[in-house]
Amino acid sequence: MKRFLSILLCICLTLTLVGCGSQGVDSKNANKLVIWHDKEDAVIDALQAYLTAAVPDLEIVFEKKTSLTDSLKLVGNDPSAAPDLFIFAHDKIGVFAEMGILAPIESLLEENALADYLPMTLDAATYKDTLYQLPLYFETLLFMYNRRYMQDEEVPATTDELLEYMQNNTGRGRYGFVEQHSTAYYSAAWIHGFGGSIIDENGVPFPDAQAVKDALNYHAQFVALMPGETEYNTVNTLFLEGKADATIGGPWMVPSARAAEIDLGIAPMPTVDATGKPLAPYSGVQGIHVLKFAAEQKTEAVKKLLAALTAPEIGIDLALASGCAPANALCYDDERVANDELVQAMRATAEIAIPMPNIPEMDVMWTVVGNLLTDVNLSGKGIDESFDAALAQANQLIDAMK
């Protein structure tokens, strides 16, 4: 009897959770589309205003989810609980494609609708040769500097020049350059600069072991000239308070820098002297995904929505509203977008940026690389032994996923 009551309680709890996620979902109304997201208000306000004018016959409902991925894993492809579409970064495409809840996008688009999209954004949105996301905009890390301390002519073109600048301008509570050196997302740029990668498209971790070790060994010189604690708040505070001349950070730092009245400069990523390759950061492509049931049950409404979102006007609106770098190359022809330094910097970085891997195996690599960086940069452990331990952990965790 107790076992029966326990099972019944679990069922009731599950139904309650699913019900909480189903607010606003209406699978019977063919012209109503519910879109989950986790974006800032400026982005959603711009989307809502644009779509209200572009597709007035559709009822578009945006619902914000703070734990969007967890919510989607819970509701799956259930029309009574899941959204019709959702806006999120591309790196979870593999997880949801393997769950079988995503609809391929291309069959829902007009012919040649993607002809003007930046190739990097389409690569990011593709999993196992299938496009599962309509890219809207993207973000990359940028080399940013404070012109009060680092003049334009002093901006390092290479990493050796950056190291020399740090050596000459670090001390007495001031840093020539700071970054989140022990965070996988940031350190990936250095690994890519040495021709390595965290994981390949087939789920093989650290396919070029020597490149990773070379990057860690070289980067250690920079780490030694930065504070040991380099979480986001520390790096952000140092730069905003004028205690760090330069940093590598995301576009989300720009509004705070401008509010702090920093004379902000944005420059190309330095090139690694030893390889001739630039520090190549990850890019995150934000876009819209369609649930399978919505593609089947609300086909015409979904097609109308996607057609509206492929027009360059929405990319321009997003760029002006929130500094987003549009996925559609036509947006950059607009004079207002062309004159936006931040957007143009990300557009330039898109030429070298590498989309975050969207395969499910990448989920475990964030932890693995984080542990590796902690061992090498913060705990002072040897690179070879730390790398071997990280590789063993990666293989174990990936094998457990199969």
Coordinates of N, CA and C in Angstrom, one line a residue, residues 26-235:
D26 N -1.6 26.5 -26.1 CA -2.9 26.1 -26.7 C -2.7 25.4 -28.0
S27 N -2.7 24.1 -27.9 CA -2.4 23.3 -29.1 C -3.6 23.3 -30.1
K28 N -4.8 23.8 -29.7 CA -6.0 23.8 -30.5 C -6.1 25.0 -31.4
N29 N -5.5 26.1 -30.9 CA -5.6 27.4 -31.6 C -4.4 27.4 -32.6
A30 N -4.7 27.2 -33.9 CA -3.7 27.1 -34.9 C -2.9 28.4 -35.2
N31 N -3.4 29.5 -34.8 CA -2.8 30.8 -35.0 C -2.1 31.4 -33.7
K32 N -2.1 30.6 -32.7 CA -1.4 31.0 -31.5 C -0.1 30.2 -31.3
L33 N 1.0 30.9 -31.1 CA 2.3 30.3 -30.9 C 2.9 30.8 -29.6
V34 N 3.2 29.8 -28.8 CA 3.9 30.1 -27.5 C 5.4 29.9 -27.6
I35 N 6.1 30.9 -27.3 CA 7.6 30.8 -27.4 C 8.2 31.0 -26.0
W36 N 9.0 30.0 -25.6 CA 9.7 30.1 -24.4 C 11.1 30.7 -24.7
H37 N 11.6 31.4 -23.7 CA 12.9 32.1 -23.8 C 13.5 32.4 -22.5
D38 N 14.8 32.8 -22.5 CA 15.4 33.2 -21.2 C 16.2 34.6 -21.5
K39 N 15.7 35.4 -22.4 CA 16.4 36.6 -22.9 C 16.0 37.8 -22.1
E40 N 16.9 38.8 -22.2 CA 16.6 40.1 -21.6 C 15.4 40.8 -22.2
D41 N 14.8 41.7 -21.5 CA 13.6 42.4 -21.9 C 13.7 43.1 -23.2
A42 N 14.9 43.7 -23.4 CA 15.1 44.5 -24.6 C 15.0 43.7 -25.9
V43 N 15.5 42.4 -25.8 CA 15.4 41.5 -27.0 C 14.0 41.1 -27.2
I44 N 13.3 40.7 -26.2 CA 11.9 40.2 -26.3 C 11.0 41.4 -26.7
D45 N 11.2 42.6 -26.2 CA 10.3 43.7 -26.6 C 10.5 44.0 -28.0
A46 N 11.7 43.9 -28.5 CA 11.9 44.2 -30.0 C 11.3 43.1 -30.8
L47 N 11.4 41.9 -30.4 CA 10.8 40.8 -31.2 C 9.2 40.9 -31.1
Q48 N 8.7 41.2 -30.0 CA 7.2 41.3 -29.9 C 6.7 42.5 -30.7
A49 N 7.4 43.6 -30.7 CA 6.9 44.8 -31.5 C 7.0 44.5 -33.0
Y50 N 8.1 43.8 -33.4 CA 8.3 43.5 -34.8 C 7.2 42.5 -35.3
L51 N 7.0 41.4 -34.5 CA 6.1 40.4 -34.9 C 4.6 40.8 -34.9
T52 N 4.3 41.7 -34.0 CA 3.0 42.3 -33.9 C 2.6 43.0 -35.2
A53 N 3.6 43.7 -35.8 CA 3.4 44.4 -37.1 C 3.6 43.5 -38.3
A54 N 4.5 42.5 -38.2 CA 4.8 41.7 -39.4 C 3.8 40.6 -39.6
V55 N 3.3 40.0 -38.5 CA 2.3 38.9 -38.6 C 1.2 39.1 -37.7
P56 N 0.3 40.1 -38.1 CA -0.8 40.5 -37.2 C -1.8 39.5 -37.0
D57 N -1.9 38.5 -37.9 CA -2.9 37.5 -37.8 C -2.5 36.3 -36.8
L58 N -1.2 36.4 -36.3 CA -0.8 35.4 -35.4 C -0.8 36.0 -34.0
E59 N -1.1 35.1 -33.0 CA -1.0 35.5 -31.6 C 0.3 34.9 -31.1
I60 N 1.3 35.8 -30.8 CA 2.6 35.4 -30.3 C 2.7 35.6 -28.8
V61 N 2.9 34.6 -28.1 CA 3.0 34.7 -26.6 C 4.4 34.3 -26.2
F62 N 5.2 35.2 -25.6 CA 6.5 34.9 -25.1 C 6.4 34.6 -23.6
E63 N 7.0 33.5 -23.2 CA 7.0 33.1 -21.8 C 8.5 32.9 -21.3
K64 N 8.9 33.7 -20.3 CA 10.3 33.6 -19.8 C 10.5 32.4 -18.9
K65 N 11.5 31.6 -19.1 CA 11.9 30.5 -18.3 C 13.3 30.6 -17.8
T66 N 13.5 30.7 -16.5 CA 14.8 30.8 -15.9 C 15.6 29.5 -16.1
S67 N 15.0 28.4 -16.1 CA 15.6 27.1 -16.3 C 15.0 26.4 -17.5
L68 N 15.2 27.1 -18.7 CA 14.6 26.7 -19.9 C 14.9 25.2 -20.3
T69 N 16.2 24.9 -20.2 CA 16.6 23.5 -20.7 C 16.0 22.5 -19.8
D70 N 16.0 22.7 -18.5 CA 15.4 21.7 -17.6 C 13.9 21.6 -17.8
S71 N 13.3 22.7 -18.1 CA 11.8 22.7 -18.3 C 11.5 21.9 -19.6
L72 N 12.3 22.1 -20.6 CA 12.1 21.4 -21.9 C 12.3 19.9 -21.7
K73 N 13.3 19.5 -20.9 CA 13.6 18.1 -20.7 C 12.4 17.5 -19.9
L74 N 11.8 18.2 -19.1 CA 10.6 17.7 -18.4 C 9.4 17.5 -19.3
V75 N 9.1 18.5 -20.1 CA 7.8 18.5 -20.9 C 8.0 17.8 -22.2
G76 N 9.2 17.7 -22.7 CA 9.5 17.0 -24.0 C 8.6 17.6 -25.1
N77 N 8.0 16.7 -25.8 CA 7.2 17.1 -27.0 C 5.7 17.0 -26.8
D78 N 5.3 17.2 -25.5 CA 3.9 17.1 -25.1 C 3.2 18.4 -25.5
P79 N 2.2 18.3 -26.4 CA 1.5 19.5 -26.9 C 0.8 20.2 -25.7
S80 N 0.4 19.5 -24.7 CA -0.4 20.1 -23.6 C 0.5 20.9 -22.6
A81 N 1.8 20.7 -22.7 CA 2.7 21.3 -21.7 C 3.9 22.1 -22.4
A82 N 4.3 21.6 -23.5 CA 5.5 22.2 -24.1 C 5.1 23.5 -24.9
P83 N 6.1 24.4 -25.1 CA 5.9 25.5 -26.0 C 5.8 25.0 -27.5
D84 N 5.4 25.9 -28.3 CA 5.5 25.6 -29.8 C 6.9 25.8 -30.3
L85 N 7.6 26.8 -29.8 CA 8.9 27.1 -30.2 C 9.7 27.6 -28.9
F86 N 11.0 27.7 -29.0 CA 11.8 28.3 -28.0 C 13.0 29.0 -28.6
I87 N 13.4 30.1 -27.9 CA 14.6 30.8 -28.2 C 15.7 30.5 -27.2
F88 N 16.9 30.0 -27.8 CA 17.9 29.6 -26.9 C 19.2 29.5 -27.7
A89 N 20.4 29.4 -27.0 CA 21.6 29.3 -27.7 C 21.7 27.9 -28.4
H90 N 22.6 27.8 -29.4 CA 22.6 26.6 -30.3 C 23.3 25.4 -29.6
D91 N 24.0 25.6 -28.5 CA 24.8 24.5 -27.9 C 24.0 23.4 -27.3
K92 N 22.7 23.5 -27.2 CA 21.9 22.4 -26.6 C 21.1 21.7 -27.7
I93 N 21.4 22.1 -29.0 CA 20.6 21.4 -30.1 C 20.8 19.9 -30.1
G94 N 22.0 19.5 -29.9 CA 22.3 18.0 -29.9 C 21.5 17.3 -28.9
V95 N 21.4 17.8 -27.7 CA 20.6 17.2 -26.6 C 19.2 17.0 -27.0
F96 N 18.6 18.1 -27.5 CA 17.1 18.1 -27.8 C 16.9 17.3 -29.1
A97 N 17.8 17.3 -30.0 CA 17.6 16.5 -31.3 C 17.7 15.0 -30.9
E98 N 18.5 14.6 -30.0 CA 18.6 13.2 -29.6 C 17.4 12.8 -28.8
M99 N 16.8 13.8 -28.1 CA 15.5 13.5 -27.4 C 14.4 13.3 -28.4
G100 N 14.6 13.8 -29.6 CA 13.5 13.6 -30.7 C 12.4 14.7 -30.6
I101 N 12.7 15.8 -30.0 CA 11.6 16.8 -29.9 C 11.7 18.0 -30.9
L102 N 12.8 18.1 -31.6 CA 13.0 19.2 -32.5 C 12.6 18.9 -33.9
A103 N 12.1 19.9 -34.6 CA 11.7 19.7 -36.0 C 12.8 20.3 -36.9
P104 N 13.3 19.7 -37.9 CA 14.2 20.4 -38.9 C 13.6 21.7 -39.4
I105 N 14.4 22.6 -39.6 CA 14.0 24.0 -39.9 C 13.8 24.2 -41.4
E106 N 14.7 23.7 -42.2 CA 14.7 24.1 -43.6 C 13.5 23.8 -44.4
S107 N 12.8 22.7 -44.1 CA 11.5 22.4 -44.8 C 10.4 23.4 -44.4
L108 N 10.6 24.2 -43.4 CA 9.6 25.2 -42.9 C 9.9 26.6 -43.5
L109 N 11.1 26.7 -44.2 CA 11.5 28.0 -44.7 C 11.2 28.2 -46.2
E110 N 11.1 29.4 -46.6 CA 11.0 29.7 -48.0 C 12.3 29.4 -48.7
E111 N 12.3 29.1 -50.0 CA 13.5 28.8 -50.8 C 14.5 29.9 -50.7
N112 N 15.7 29.6 -50.5 CA 16.8 30.6 -50.4 C 16.7 31.6 -49.3
A113 N 15.9 31.2 -48.3 CA 15.7 32.1 -47.1 C 17.0 32.4 -46.3
L114 N 17.9 31.4 -46.4 CA 19.1 31.5 -45.6 C 20.3 31.9 -46.5
A115 N 20.1 32.3 -47.7 CA 21.2 32.6 -48.6 C 22.2 33.7 -48.1
D116 N 21.6 34.7 -47.3 CA 22.5 35.8 -46.8 C 22.9 35.6 -45.4
Y117 N 22.7 34.5 -44.8 CA 23.1 34.2 -43.4 C 24.6 34.0 -43.3
L118 N 25.2 34.5 -42.2 CA 26.7 34.2 -42.0 C 26.9 32.7 -41.8
P119 N 27.8 32.2 -42.6 CA 28.1 30.7 -42.5 C 28.3 30.2 -41.1
M120 N 29.0 30.9 -40.3 CA 29.3 30.5 -38.9 C 28.0 30.2 -38.2
T121 N 27.0 31.0 -38.4 CA 25.7 30.9 -37.6 C 24.9 29.6 -38.1
L122 N 25.0 29.3 -39.4 CA 24.4 28.1 -39.9 C 25.1 26.9 -39.5
D123 N 26.4 26.9 -39.4 CA 27.2 25.8 -38.9 C 26.8 25.5 -37.5
A124 N 26.7 26.5 -36.7 CA 26.3 26.4 -35.3 C 24.9 25.7 -35.1
A125 N 24.0 26.1 -36.0 CA 22.7 25.6 -35.9 C 22.4 24.2 -36.5
T126 N 23.5 23.6 -37.0 CA 23.4 22.3 -37.7 C 23.9 21.2 -36.8
Y127 N 23.2 20.1 -36.7 CA 23.6 18.9 -36.0 C 23.3 17.7 -36.8
K128 N 24.4 16.9 -37.0 CA 24.3 15.7 -37.9 C 23.7 16.0 -39.2
D129 N 24.2 17.1 -39.8 CA 23.8 17.5 -41.2 C 22.4 18.0 -41.3
T130 N 21.7 18.3 -40.2 CA 20.4 18.8 -40.2 C 20.3 20.2 -39.4
L131 N 19.6 21.2 -40.1 CA 19.5 22.5 -39.5 C 18.3 22.5 -38.5
Y132 N 18.6 22.7 -37.2 CA 17.5 22.7 -36.2 C 17.2 24.0 -35.6
Q133 N 17.9 25.1 -36.1 CA 17.6 26.4 -35.5 C 17.7 27.4 -36.6
L134 N 16.8 28.4 -36.5 CA 16.9 29.6 -37.3 C 17.6 30.6 -36.5
P135 N 18.9 30.9 -36.9 CA 19.7 31.9 -36.1 C 19.1 33.3 -36.2
L136 N 19.2 34.0 -35.0 CA 18.7 35.3 -35.0 C 19.9 36.3 -34.8
Y137 N 20.8 36.0 -33.8 CA 21.9 36.8 -33.6 C 23.0 36.0 -32.8
F138 N 24.2 36.5 -32.7 CA 25.2 35.7 -32.0 C 26.1 36.6 -31.1
E139 N 26.8 36.0 -30.3 CA 27.7 36.7 -29.3 C 29.1 36.0 -29.4
T140 N 30.1 36.8 -29.2 CA 31.5 36.3 -29.1 C 32.2 37.1 -28.1
L141 N 33.3 36.6 -27.6 CA 34.2 37.3 -26.7 C 35.0 38.3 -27.5
L142 N 35.3 39.4 -26.9 CA 36.0 40.5 -27.6 C 37.2 41.0 -26.7
F143 N 38.2 41.5 -27.4 CA 39.4 42.1 -26.7 C 39.0 43.6 -26.5
M144 N 38.8 43.9 -25.2 CA 38.4 45.3 -24.8 C 39.5 45.9 -24.0
Y145 N 39.6 47.2 -24.2 CA 40.6 47.9 -23.4 C 40.2 49.3 -23.0
N146 N 40.8 49.9 -22.0 CA 40.5 51.2 -21.4 C 41.5 52.2 -22.0
R147 N 41.0 53.1 -22.9 CA 42.0 54.0 -23.5 C 42.7 55.0 -22.6
R148 N 42.2 55.0 -21.4 CA 42.9 55.9 -20.4 C 44.3 55.4 -20.1
Y149 N 44.4 54.0 -20.2 CA 45.7 53.4 -19.8 C 46.4 52.8 -21.0
M150 N 45.6 52.1 -21.9 CA 46.2 51.5 -23.1 C 45.8 52.3 -24.3
Q151 N 46.7 53.0 -24.9 CA 46.4 53.8 -26.1 C 46.2 52.9 -27.3
D152 N 45.5 53.4 -28.3 CA 45.1 52.6 -29.5 C 46.4 52.0 -30.1
E153 N 47.5 52.8 -30.2 CA 48.7 52.4 -30.8 C 49.4 51.3 -29.9
E154 N 49.0 51.2 -28.7 CA 49.6 50.2 -27.8 C 48.9 48.8 -27.8
V155 N 47.8 48.8 -28.5 CA 47.0 47.5 -28.5 C 47.8 46.4 -29.1
P156 N 48.0 45.3 -28.4 CA 48.9 44.2 -28.9 C 48.3 43.5 -30.1
A157 N 49.1 43.3 -31.1 CA 48.6 42.6 -32.3 C 48.9 41.1 -32.1
T158 N 49.8 40.7 -31.2 CA 50.2 39.3 -31.0 C 50.2 39.0 -29.5
T159 N 50.1 37.8 -29.1 CA 50.1 37.4 -27.7 C 51.4 37.7 -27.1
D160 N 52.6 37.6 -27.8 CA 53.8 38.0 -27.2 C 53.9 39.4 -26.8
E161 N 53.3 40.3 -27.7 CA 53.2 41.7 -27.4 C 52.3 41.9 -26.2
L162 N 51.2 41.1 -26.1 CA 50.3 41.3 -24.9 C 51.1 40.9 -23.6
L163 N 51.9 39.8 -23.7 CA 52.6 39.4 -22.5 C 53.6 40.5 -22.1
E164 N 54.3 41.1 -23.1 CA 55.2 42.2 -22.8 C 54.5 43.4 -22.2
Y165 N 53.4 43.7 -22.7 CA 52.6 44.8 -22.1 C 52.2 44.5 -20.6
M166 N 51.8 43.2 -20.4 CA 51.5 42.9 -19.0 C 52.7 43.0 -18.1
Q167 N 53.8 42.5 -18.5 CA 55.0 42.6 -17.7 C 55.4 44.0 -17.4
N168 N 55.1 44.9 -18.3 CA 55.5 46.3 -18.1 C 54.4 47.1 -17.3
N169 N 53.2 46.6 -17.2 CA 52.1 47.4 -16.6 C 51.3 46.7 -15.6
T170 N 52.0 45.7 -14.9 CA 51.3 45.0 -13.8 C 52.1 45.2 -12.5
G171 N 51.4 45.5 -11.5 CA 52.0 45.7 -10.2 C 51.3 46.8 -9.4
R172 N 51.5 46.8 -8.1 CA 50.9 47.8 -7.2 C 49.4 47.9 -7.4
G173 N 48.7 46.7 -7.5 CA 47.3 46.7 -7.5 C 46.7 47.0 -8.9
R174 N 47.6 47.1 -9.9 CA 47.1 47.3 -11.3 C 47.5 46.2 -12.2
Y175 N 46.7 45.8 -13.1 CA 46.9 44.7 -14.0 C 46.9 45.2 -15.5
G176 N 47.9 44.7 -16.3 CA 47.9 45.1 -17.7 C 46.7 44.4 -18.4
F177 N 46.4 43.2 -18.0 CA 45.3 42.4 -18.7 C 44.8 41.4 -17.7
V178 N 43.5 41.2 -17.7 CA 42.8 40.2 -16.9 C 41.8 39.4 -17.7
E179 N 41.5 38.2 -17.4 CA 40.5 37.4 -18.0 C 40.1 36.3 -17.0
Q180 N 39.0 35.6 -17.3 CA 38.7 34.4 -16.5 C 39.5 33.2 -17.0
H181 N 40.8 33.2 -16.6 CA 41.7 32.3 -17.1 C 41.5 30.8 -16.8
S182 N 40.7 30.6 -15.8 CA 40.4 29.2 -15.4 C 39.0 28.7 -15.6
T183 N 38.4 29.4 -16.6 CA 37.0 29.0 -17.0 C 37.1 28.5 -18.4
A184 N 36.5 27.4 -18.7 CA 36.6 26.7 -20.0 C 36.2 27.6 -21.2
Y185 N 35.1 28.3 -21.0 CA 34.6 29.2 -22.1 C 35.6 30.2 -22.6
Y186 N 36.4 30.7 -21.6 CA 37.4 31.7 -21.9 C 38.7 31.1 -22.4
S187 N 39.1 30.0 -21.8 CA 40.4 29.4 -22.1 C 40.3 28.7 -23.5
A188 N 39.1 28.4 -24.0 CA 39.0 27.7 -25.3 C 39.7 28.6 -26.4
A189 N 39.6 29.9 -26.3 CA 40.3 30.7 -27.3 C 41.8 30.5 -27.4
W190 N 42.4 30.2 -26.3 CA 43.8 30.0 -26.3 C 44.1 28.6 -26.8
I191 N 43.3 27.6 -26.5 CA 43.4 26.3 -27.1 C 43.3 26.3 -28.6
H192 N 42.3 27.0 -29.0 CA 42.0 27.1 -30.5 C 43.2 27.8 -31.2
G193 N 43.8 28.8 -30.5 CA 44.9 29.5 -31.0 C 46.1 28.7 -31.2
F194 N 46.2 27.5 -30.6 CA 47.3 26.6 -30.8 C 46.9 25.4 -31.7
G195 N 45.7 25.6 -32.3 CA 45.2 24.5 -33.2 C 44.6 23.4 -32.5
G196 N 44.3 23.5 -31.2 CA 43.6 22.4 -30.5 C 42.1 22.6 -30.4
S197 N 41.5 21.7 -29.7 CA 40.0 21.9 -29.4 C 39.7 21.0 -28.2
I198 N 38.6 21.4 -27.6 CA 38.1 20.7 -26.4 C 37.5 19.3 -26.7
I199 N 36.8 19.3 -27.8 CA 36.2 18.1 -28.3 C 35.9 18.2 -29.8
D200 N 35.9 17.1 -30.5 CA 35.6 17.2 -31.9 C 34.2 16.8 -32.2
E201 N 33.8 16.9 -33.5 CA 32.4 16.7 -33.9 C 31.9 15.3 -33.6
N202 N 32.8 14.4 -33.4 CA 32.5 13.0 -33.2 C 32.4 12.6 -31.7
G203 N 32.6 13.6 -30.8 CA 32.6 13.4 -29.4 C 33.9 12.9 -28.8
V204 N 35.0 13.1 -29.5 CA 36.3 12.7 -29.0 C 36.9 13.8 -28.3
P205 N 37.2 13.7 -27.0 CA 37.8 14.8 -26.2 C 39.2 15.0 -26.5
F206 N 39.6 16.3 -26.6 CA 41.0 16.7 -26.8 C 41.7 15.9 -27.9
P207 N 41.2 16.0 -29.1 CA 41.7 15.2 -30.3 C 43.2 15.5 -30.6
D208 N 43.7 16.7 -30.2 CA 45.1 17.0 -30.4 C 45.6 17.3 -29.0
A209 N 46.1 16.3 -28.3 CA 46.5 16.5 -26.9 C 47.7 17.4 -26.8
Q210 N 48.7 17.4 -27.7 CA 49.8 18.2 -27.6 C 49.5 19.7 -27.8
A211 N 48.5 20.0 -28.6 CA 48.1 21.4 -28.8 C 47.5 22.0 -27.5
V212 N 46.7 21.2 -26.8 CA 46.1 21.6 -25.5 C 47.2 21.8 -24.5
K213 N 48.2 20.9 -24.4 CA 49.3 21.1 -23.5 C 50.1 22.3 -23.8
D214 N 50.4 22.5 -25.1 CA 51.2 23.7 -25.5 C 50.5 25.0 -25.1
A215 N 49.1 25.0 -25.3 CA 48.4 26.2 -24.9 C 48.4 26.4 -23.4
L216 N 48.3 25.4 -22.7 CA 48.3 25.5 -21.2 C 49.7 26.0 -20.7
N217 N 50.7 25.5 -21.3 CA 52.1 25.8 -20.9 C 52.3 27.3 -21.3
Y218 N 52.0 27.7 -22.5 CA 52.2 29.1 -22.9 C 51.3 30.1 -22.1
H219 N 50.1 29.7 -21.9 CA 49.1 30.6 -21.2 C 49.5 30.8 -19.7
A220 N 50.3 29.8 -19.2 CA 50.7 29.9 -17.7 C 51.5 31.2 -17.5
Q221 N 52.2 31.7 -18.5 CA 52.9 33.0 -18.3 C 52.0 34.2 -18.1
F222 N 50.8 34.1 -18.7 CA 49.9 35.2 -18.6 C 49.1 35.1 -17.2
V223 N 48.8 33.8 -16.9 CA 48.1 33.5 -15.6 C 48.9 34.1 -14.4
A224 N 50.2 33.9 -14.5 CA 51.1 34.3 -13.4 C 51.1 35.8 -13.2
L225 N 50.6 36.6 -14.2 CA 50.5 38.1 -14.1 C 49.1 38.5 -13.8
M226 N 48.2 37.6 -13.5 CA 46.8 38.0 -13.2 C 46.5 37.5 -11.8
P227 N 45.4 38.1 -11.2 CA 45.0 37.6 -9.9 C 44.6 36.2 -9.9
G228 N 44.8 35.5 -8.8 CA 44.4 34.1 -8.7 C 43.0 33.9 -8.8
E229 N 42.2 34.8 -8.3 CA 40.7 34.7 -8.3 C 40.2 35.5 -9.5
T230 N 39.8 34.8 -10.6 CA 39.4 35.5 -11.8 C 38.0 35.1 -12.2
E231 N 37.0 35.0 -11.3 CA 35.7 34.8 -11.7 C 35.1 36.0 -12.3
Y232 N 33.9 35.9 -12.9 CA 33.4 37.0 -13.7 C 33.3 38.3 -12.8
N233 N 32.8 38.3 -11.6 CA 32.7 39.5 -10.8 C 34.0 40.2 -10.6
T234 N 35.1 39.3 -10.3 CA 36.4 39.9 -10.1 C 36.9 40.6 -11.3
V235 N 36.9 39.9 -12.5 CA 37.4 40.5 -13.7 C 36.6 41.8 -14.0

